[in-house]
DNA sequence: GATATTGGTTATCAATCATAACTAATTATC
DNA sequence: GATAATTAGTTATGATTGATAACCAATATC
């Protein structure tokens, strides 16, 4: 957790760790920043009893009314069996509803409930606060540049969706 | 700005998923880019029978000869018990060596072996290739700007080490 | 109309990560 | 200088996450 605190007055048997090589890797910085942001995000969502995946599901259902579970799973890059437990939990809390499709009775249309929308809105306010806190030092211009750069990386990887 | 969702009444959204809200979050882009890079990195390291953590350990041992296990664990943000299995595996392959410290016989000094250095060098060439491939679209200037921005985020989070 | 495919589900398993408790050695306290 | 507290490393174990296989019901394909 915390950084090692050197005891006063004695020469530390080990000096500060040298991160020279790792610092040369973009992926290293990306991963550390992501770890930090995901950790803070989970703490942000905790009061709402939401986690990264359940919140993401809520968001996508709000933005995509009547989305199917399989489409949601694909959008979230989650295996279908794992999607089931996420949806089960959200439905159990009556934040979303499953509704059989008339035209394809295998599938469900997922919709947000009133309670779900209310929670979504509160959580999203908190998430925007978390984002603002963690990217405060970045002027909007820089932040946009970062996102642009990241999108380029995603495009190269062939997983860009926008 | 929003991608037009088919406005044909109550049709299920079998069309493109709308990521509007998620796209507004820096953390979302960060995480997706990181997922992509980590996945590609693991594939890159596979031929060397290394994983993210074992490779990172190798790098830090090369850059910090005689580093202690606990310092390595702290640097990698890994719990000590989990560090043990990583070090065990690397030592089992004779890529690194444990050496008791004379001045503190509880601790070990970790060092790279000749075989370890050789593997490290080959793997690092591959990793640099992987980095180059995934950040090819970014001019050096942009990449540096991204890293600077990420470092700012890390500083706010209080986990910056450089 | 038989066959293949798809959406969702269940059960299960592997991988990852964290925690508790132990030993041996060192440091702190009186 | 004996005792207590702390630290480095280890072992065993448990929780959480993520992936796979097999299944049922509905739809699509030929």
PDB file of N, CA and C in Angstrom, chain A residues 9-67:
ATOM      1  N   UNK A   9      17.932   8.741   9.968  1.00  0.00           N
ATOM      2  CA  UNK A   9      19.311   8.657  10.440  1.00  0.00           C
ATOM      3  C   UNK A   9      20.100   7.470   9.938  1.00  0.00           C
ATOM      4  N   UNK A  10      19.468   6.501   9.322  1.00  0.00           N
ATOM      5  CA  UNK A  10      20.273   5.400   8.825  1.00  0.00           C
ATOM      6  C   UNK A  10      20.220   5.379   7.302  1.00  0.00           C
ATOM      7  N   UNK A  11      21.328   4.987   6.759  1.00  0.00           N
ATOM      8  CA  UNK A  11      21.385   4.898   5.308  1.00  0.00           C
ATOM      9  C   UNK A  11      20.515   3.739   4.873  1.00  0.00           C
ATOM     10  N   UNK A  12      19.531   4.013   4.056  1.00  0.00           N
ATOM     11  CA  UNK A  12      18.656   2.920   3.635  1.00  0.00           C
ATOM     12  C   UNK A  12      19.458   1.857   2.906  1.00  0.00           C
ATOM     13  N   UNK A  13      19.217   0.611   3.259  1.00  0.00           N
ATOM     14  CA  UNK A  13      19.976  -0.470   2.632  1.00  0.00           C
ATOM     15  C   UNK A  13      19.626  -0.575   1.154  1.00  0.00           C
ATOM     16  N   UNK A  14      18.486  -0.016   0.824  1.00  0.00           N
ATOM     17  CA  UNK A  14      18.082  -0.036  -0.579  1.00  0.00           C
ATOM     18  C   UNK A  14      17.681   1.374  -0.976  1.00  0.00           C
ATOM     19  N   UNK A  15      18.117   1.803  -2.110  1.00  0.00           N
ATOM     20  CA  UNK A  15      17.780   3.152  -2.557  1.00  0.00           C
ATOM     21  C   UNK A  15      16.426   3.101  -3.208  1.00  0.00           C
ATOM     22  N   UNK A  16      16.036   4.236  -3.680  1.00  0.00           N
ATOM     23  CA  UNK A  16      14.774   4.340  -4.391  1.00  0.00           C
ATOM     24  C   UNK A  16      14.797   3.424  -5.612  1.00  0.00           C
ATOM     25  N   UNK A  17      13.683   2.807  -5.863  1.00  0.00           N
ATOM     26  CA  UNK A  17      13.619   1.881  -6.991  1.00  0.00           C
ATOM     27  C   UNK A  17      13.740   2.631  -8.309  1.00  0.00           C
ATOM     28  N   UNK A  18      14.465   2.035  -9.201  1.00  0.00           N
ATOM     29  CA  UNK A  18      14.693   2.616 -10.519  1.00  0.00           C
ATOM     30  C   UNK A  18      13.666   2.059 -11.509  1.00  0.00           C
ATOM     31  N   UNK A  19      12.837   2.948 -12.021  1.00  0.00           N
ATOM     32  CA  UNK A  19      11.775   2.536 -12.946  1.00  0.00           C
ATOM     33  C   UNK A  19      12.105   2.928 -14.387  1.00  0.00           C
ATOM     34  N   UNK A  20      13.373   3.123 -14.649  1.00  0.00           N
ATOM     35  CA  UNK A  20      13.806   3.670 -15.933  1.00  0.00           C
ATOM     36  C   UNK A  20      13.178   2.958 -17.135  1.00  0.00           C
ATOM     37  N   UNK A  21      13.368   1.660 -17.191  1.00  0.00           N
ATOM     38  CA  UNK A  21      12.871   0.929 -18.359  1.00  0.00           C
ATOM     39  C   UNK A  21      11.349   0.983 -18.445  1.00  0.00           C
ATOM     40  N   UNK A  22      10.684   0.697 -17.331  1.00  0.00           N
ATOM     41  CA  UNK A  22       9.213   0.714 -17.339  1.00  0.00           C
ATOM     42  C   UNK A  22       8.694   2.075 -17.748  1.00  0.00           C
ATOM     43  N   UNK A  23       9.368   3.119 -17.288  1.00  0.00           N
ATOM     44  CA  UNK A  23       8.915   4.471 -17.624  1.00  0.00           C
ATOM     45  C   UNK A  23       8.956   4.742 -19.121  1.00  0.00           C
ATOM     46  N   UNK A  24       9.726   3.954 -19.840  1.00  0.00           N
ATOM     47  CA  UNK A  24       9.801   4.134 -21.287  1.00  0.00           C
ATOM     48  C   UNK A  24       8.617   3.519 -22.031  1.00  0.00           C
ATOM     49  N   UNK A  25       7.766   2.788 -21.305  1.00  0.00           N
ATOM     50  CA  UNK A  25       6.655   2.098 -21.954  1.00  0.00           C
ATOM     51  C   UNK A  25       5.344   2.851 -21.776  1.00  0.00           C
ATOM     52  N   UNK A  26       4.719   3.168 -22.883  1.00  0.00           N
ATOM     53  CA  UNK A  26       3.404   3.807 -22.828  1.00  0.00           C
ATOM     54  C   UNK A  26       2.402   2.920 -22.097  1.00  0.00           C
ATOM     55  N   UNK A  27       2.443   1.629 -22.386  1.00  0.00           N
ATOM     56  CA  UNK A  27       1.494   0.705 -21.775  1.00  0.00           C
ATOM     57  C   UNK A  27       1.593   0.676 -20.261  1.00  0.00           C
ATOM     58  N   UNK A  28       2.786   0.845 -19.767  1.00  0.00           N
ATOM     59  CA  UNK A  28       2.983   0.873 -18.316  1.00  0.00           C
ATOM     60  C   UNK A  28       2.246   2.049 -17.699  1.00  0.00           C
ATOM     61  N   UNK A  29       2.411   3.216 -18.281  1.00  0.00           N
ATOM     62  CA  UNK A  29       1.723   4.398 -17.751  1.00  0.00           C
ATOM     63  C   UNK A  29       0.213   4.259 -17.894  1.00  0.00           C
ATOM     64  N   UNK A  30      -0.204   3.752 -19.037  1.00  0.00           N
ATOM     65  CA  UNK A  30      -1.633   3.537 -19.263  1.00  0.00           C
ATOM     66  C   UNK A  30      -2.227   2.645 -18.186  1.00  0.00           C
ATOM     67  N   UNK A  31      -1.532   1.552 -17.906  1.00  0.00           N
ATOM     68  CA  UNK A  31      -2.077   0.598 -16.958  1.00  0.00           C
ATOM     69  C   UNK A  31      -2.131   1.191 -15.554  1.00  0.00           C
ATOM     70  N   UNK A  32      -1.105   1.918 -15.173  1.00  0.00           N
ATOM     71  CA  UNK A  32      -1.110   2.502 -13.829  1.00  0.00           C
ATOM     72  C   UNK A  32      -2.217   3.526 -13.686  1.00  0.00           C
ATOM     73  N   UNK A  33      -2.372   4.356 -14.718  1.00  0.00           N
ATOM     74  CA  UNK A  33      -3.436   5.357 -14.649  1.00  0.00           C
ATOM     75  C   UNK A  33      -4.802   4.675 -14.590  1.00  0.00           C
ATOM     76  N   UNK A  34      -4.953   3.612 -15.370  1.00  0.00           N
ATOM     77  CA  UNK A  34      -6.228   2.900 -15.361  1.00  0.00           C
ATOM     78  C   UNK A  34      -6.486   2.265 -14.005  1.00  0.00           C
ATOM     79  N   UNK A  35      -5.488   1.618 -13.432  1.00  0.00           N
ATOM     80  CA  UNK A  35      -5.646   1.030 -12.102  1.00  0.00           C
ATOM     81  C   UNK A  35      -6.142   2.074 -11.109  1.00  0.00           C
ATOM     82  N   UNK A  36      -5.486   3.230 -11.154  1.00  0.00           N
ATOM     83  CA  UNK A  36      -5.881   4.296 -10.232  1.00  0.00           C
ATOM     84  C   UNK A  36      -7.326   4.709 -10.470  1.00  0.00           C
ATOM     85  N   UNK A  37      -7.661   4.943 -11.727  1.00  0.00           N
ATOM     86  CA  UNK A  37      -9.006   5.435 -12.010  1.00  0.00           C
ATOM     87  C   UNK A  37     -10.063   4.381 -11.693  1.00  0.00           C
ATOM     88  N   UNK A  38      -9.785   3.126 -11.983  1.00  0.00           N
ATOM     89  CA  UNK A  38     -10.780   2.080 -11.700  1.00  0.00           C
ATOM     90  C   UNK A  38     -10.964   1.909 -10.199  1.00  0.00           C
ATOM     91  N   UNK A  39      -9.878   1.988  -9.476  1.00  0.00           N
ATOM     92  CA  UNK A  39      -9.983   1.883  -8.028  1.00  0.00           C
ATOM     93  C   UNK A  39     -10.827   3.023  -7.461  1.00  0.00           C
ATOM     94  N   UNK A  40     -10.552   4.231  -7.929  1.00  0.00           N
ATOM     95  CA  UNK A  40     -11.320   5.380  -7.455  1.00  0.00           C
ATOM     96  C   UNK A  40     -12.773   5.292  -7.922  1.00  0.00           C
ATOM     97  N   UNK A  41     -12.957   4.781  -9.114  1.00  0.00           N
ATOM     98  CA  UNK A  41     -14.329   4.652  -9.621  1.00  0.00           C
ATOM     99  C   UNK A  41     -15.131   3.676  -8.778  1.00  0.00           C
ATOM    100  N   UNK A  42     -14.519   2.543  -8.442  1.00  0.00           N
ATOM    101  CA  UNK A  42     -15.234   1.572  -7.626  1.00  0.00           C
ATOM    102  C   UNK A  42     -15.606   2.164  -6.274  1.00  0.00           C
ATOM    103  N   UNK A  43     -14.690   2.942  -5.703  1.00  0.00           N
ATOM    104  CA  UNK A  43     -15.008   3.603  -4.434  1.00  0.00           C
ATOM    105  C   UNK A  43     -16.155   4.585  -4.622  1.00  0.00           C
ATOM    106  N   UNK A  44     -16.142   5.263  -5.765  1.00  0.00           N
ATOM    107  CA  UNK A  44     -17.204   6.228  -6.063  1.00  0.00           C
ATOM    108  C   UNK A  44     -18.557   5.547  -6.192  1.00  0.00           C
ATOM    109  N   UNK A  45     -18.561   4.348  -6.762  1.00  0.00           N
ATOM    110  CA  UNK A  45     -19.821   3.654  -7.017  1.00  0.00           C
ATOM    111  C   UNK A  45     -20.317   2.878  -5.798  1.00  0.00           C
ATOM    112  N   UNK A  46     -19.433   2.635  -4.860  1.00  0.00           N
ATOM    113  CA  UNK A  46     -19.775   1.790  -3.713  1.00  0.00           C
ATOM    114  C   UNK A  46     -21.040   2.255  -2.989  1.00  0.00           C
ATOM    115  N   UNK A  47     -21.174   3.565  -2.692  1.00  0.00           N
ATOM    116  CA  UNK A  47     -22.376   4.009  -1.975  1.00  0.00           C
ATOM    117  C   UNK A  47     -23.665   3.642  -2.700  1.00  0.00           C
ATOM    118  N   UNK A  48     -23.608   3.462  -3.988  1.00  0.00           N
ATOM    119  CA  UNK A  48     -24.805   3.116  -4.755  1.00  0.00           C
ATOM    120  C   UNK A  48     -24.933   1.600  -4.919  1.00  0.00           C
ATOM    121  N   UNK A  49     -24.020   0.883  -4.276  1.00  0.00           N
ATOM    122  CA  UNK A  49     -23.980  -0.579  -4.425  1.00  0.00           C
ATOM    123  C   UNK A  49     -23.889  -0.966  -5.894  1.00  0.00           C
ATOM    124  N   UNK A  50     -23.048  -0.228  -6.608  1.00  0.00           N
ATOM    125  CA  UNK A  50     -22.789  -0.552  -8.010  1.00  0.00           C
ATOM    126  C   UNK A  50     -21.303  -0.816  -8.175  1.00  0.00           C
ATOM    127  N   UNK A  51     -20.989  -1.619  -9.169  1.00  0.00           N
ATOM    128  CA  UNK A  51     -19.596  -1.870  -9.507  1.00  0.00           C
ATOM    129  C   UNK A  51     -19.399  -1.409 -10.938  1.00  0.00           C
ATOM    130  N   UNK A  52     -18.155  -1.454 -11.388  1.00  0.00           N
ATOM    131  CA  UNK A  52     -17.875  -1.024 -12.748  1.00  0.00           C
ATOM    132  C   UNK A  52     -18.843  -1.650 -13.743  1.00  0.00           C
ATOM    133  N   UNK A  53     -18.993  -2.971 -13.691  1.00  0.00           N
ATOM    134  CA  UNK A  53     -19.793  -3.646 -14.706  1.00  0.00           C
ATOM    135  C   UNK A  53     -21.276  -3.365 -14.561  1.00  0.00           C
ATOM    136  N   UNK A  54     -21.779  -3.342 -13.325  1.00  0.00           N
ATOM    137  CA  UNK A  54     -23.214  -3.100 -13.175  1.00  0.00           C
ATOM    138  C   UNK A  54     -23.543  -1.664 -13.560  1.00  0.00           C
ATOM    139  N   UNK A  55     -22.658  -0.735 -13.218  1.00  0.00           N
ATOM    140  CA  UNK A  55     -22.892   0.653 -13.632  1.00  0.00           C
ATOM    141  C   UNK A  55     -22.846   0.782 -15.151  1.00  0.00           C
ATOM    142  N   UNK A  56     -21.861   0.162 -15.753  1.00  0.00           N
ATOM    143  CA  UNK A  56     -21.753   0.217 -17.209  1.00  0.00           C
ATOM    144  C   UNK A  56     -22.997  -0.356 -17.867  1.00  0.00           C
ATOM    145  N   UNK A  57     -23.497  -1.441 -17.316  1.00  0.00           N
ATOM    146  CA  UNK A  57     -24.725  -2.025 -17.864  1.00  0.00           C
ATOM    147  C   UNK A  57     -25.874  -1.023 -17.763  1.00  0.00           C
ATOM    148  N   UNK A  58     -26.012  -0.383 -16.602  1.00  0.00           N
ATOM    149  CA  UNK A  58     -27.065   0.623 -16.437  1.00  0.00           C
ATOM    150  C   UNK A  58     -26.946   1.704 -17.507  1.00  0.00           C
ATOM    151  N   UNK A  59     -25.739   2.212 -17.665  1.00  0.00           N
ATOM    152  CA  UNK A  59     -25.509   3.281 -18.640  1.00  0.00           C
ATOM    153  C   UNK A  59     -25.934   2.846 -20.032  1.00  0.00           C
ATOM    154  N   UNK A  60     -25.522   1.648 -20.414  1.00  0.00           N
ATOM    155  CA  UNK A  60     -25.814   1.196 -21.774  1.00  0.00           C
ATOM    156  C   UNK A  60     -27.304   0.926 -21.960  1.00  0.00           C
ATOM    157  N   UNK A  61     -27.952   0.490 -20.902  1.00  0.00           N
ATOM    158  CA  UNK A  61     -29.402   0.259 -21.017  1.00  0.00           C
ATOM    159  C   UNK A  61     -30.138   1.590 -21.131  1.00  0.00           C
ATOM    160  N   UNK A  62     -29.653   2.589 -20.397  1.00  0.00           N
ATOM    161  CA  UNK A  62     -30.269   3.916 -20.505  1.00  0.00           C
ATOM    162  C   UNK A  62     -30.076   4.468 -21.922  1.00  0.00           C
ATOM    163  N   UNK A  63     -28.867   4.308 -22.442  1.00  0.00           N
ATOM    164  CA  UNK A  63     -28.571   4.852 -23.773  1.00  0.00           C
ATOM    165  C   UNK A  63     -29.139   3.995 -24.896  1.00  0.00           C
ATOM    166  N   UNK A  64     -29.500   2.762 -24.567  1.00  0.00           N
ATOM    167  CA  UNK A  64     -30.007   1.845 -25.596  1.00  0.00           C
ATOM    168  C   UNK A  64     -31.238   1.108 -25.094  1.00  0.00           C
ATOM    169  N   UNK A  65     -32.360   1.812 -25.000  1.00  0.00           N
ATOM    170  CA  UNK A  65     -33.575   1.174 -24.505  1.00  0.00           C
ATOM    171  C   UNK A  65     -33.875  -0.080 -25.314  1.00  0.00           C
ATOM    172  N   UNK A  66     -34.370  -1.110 -24.619  1.00  0.00           N
ATOM    173  CA  UNK A  66     -34.752  -2.371 -25.250  1.00  0.00           C
ATOM    174  C   UNK A  66     -33.562  -3.121 -25.842  1.00  0.00           C
ATOM    175  N   UNK A  67     -32.388  -2.853 -25.327  1.00  0.00           N
ATOM    176  CA  UNK A  67     -31.229  -3.603 -25.809  1.00  0.00           C
ATOM    177  C   UNK A  67     -31.364  -5.055 -25.370  1.00  0.00           C
TER     178      UNK A  67
END
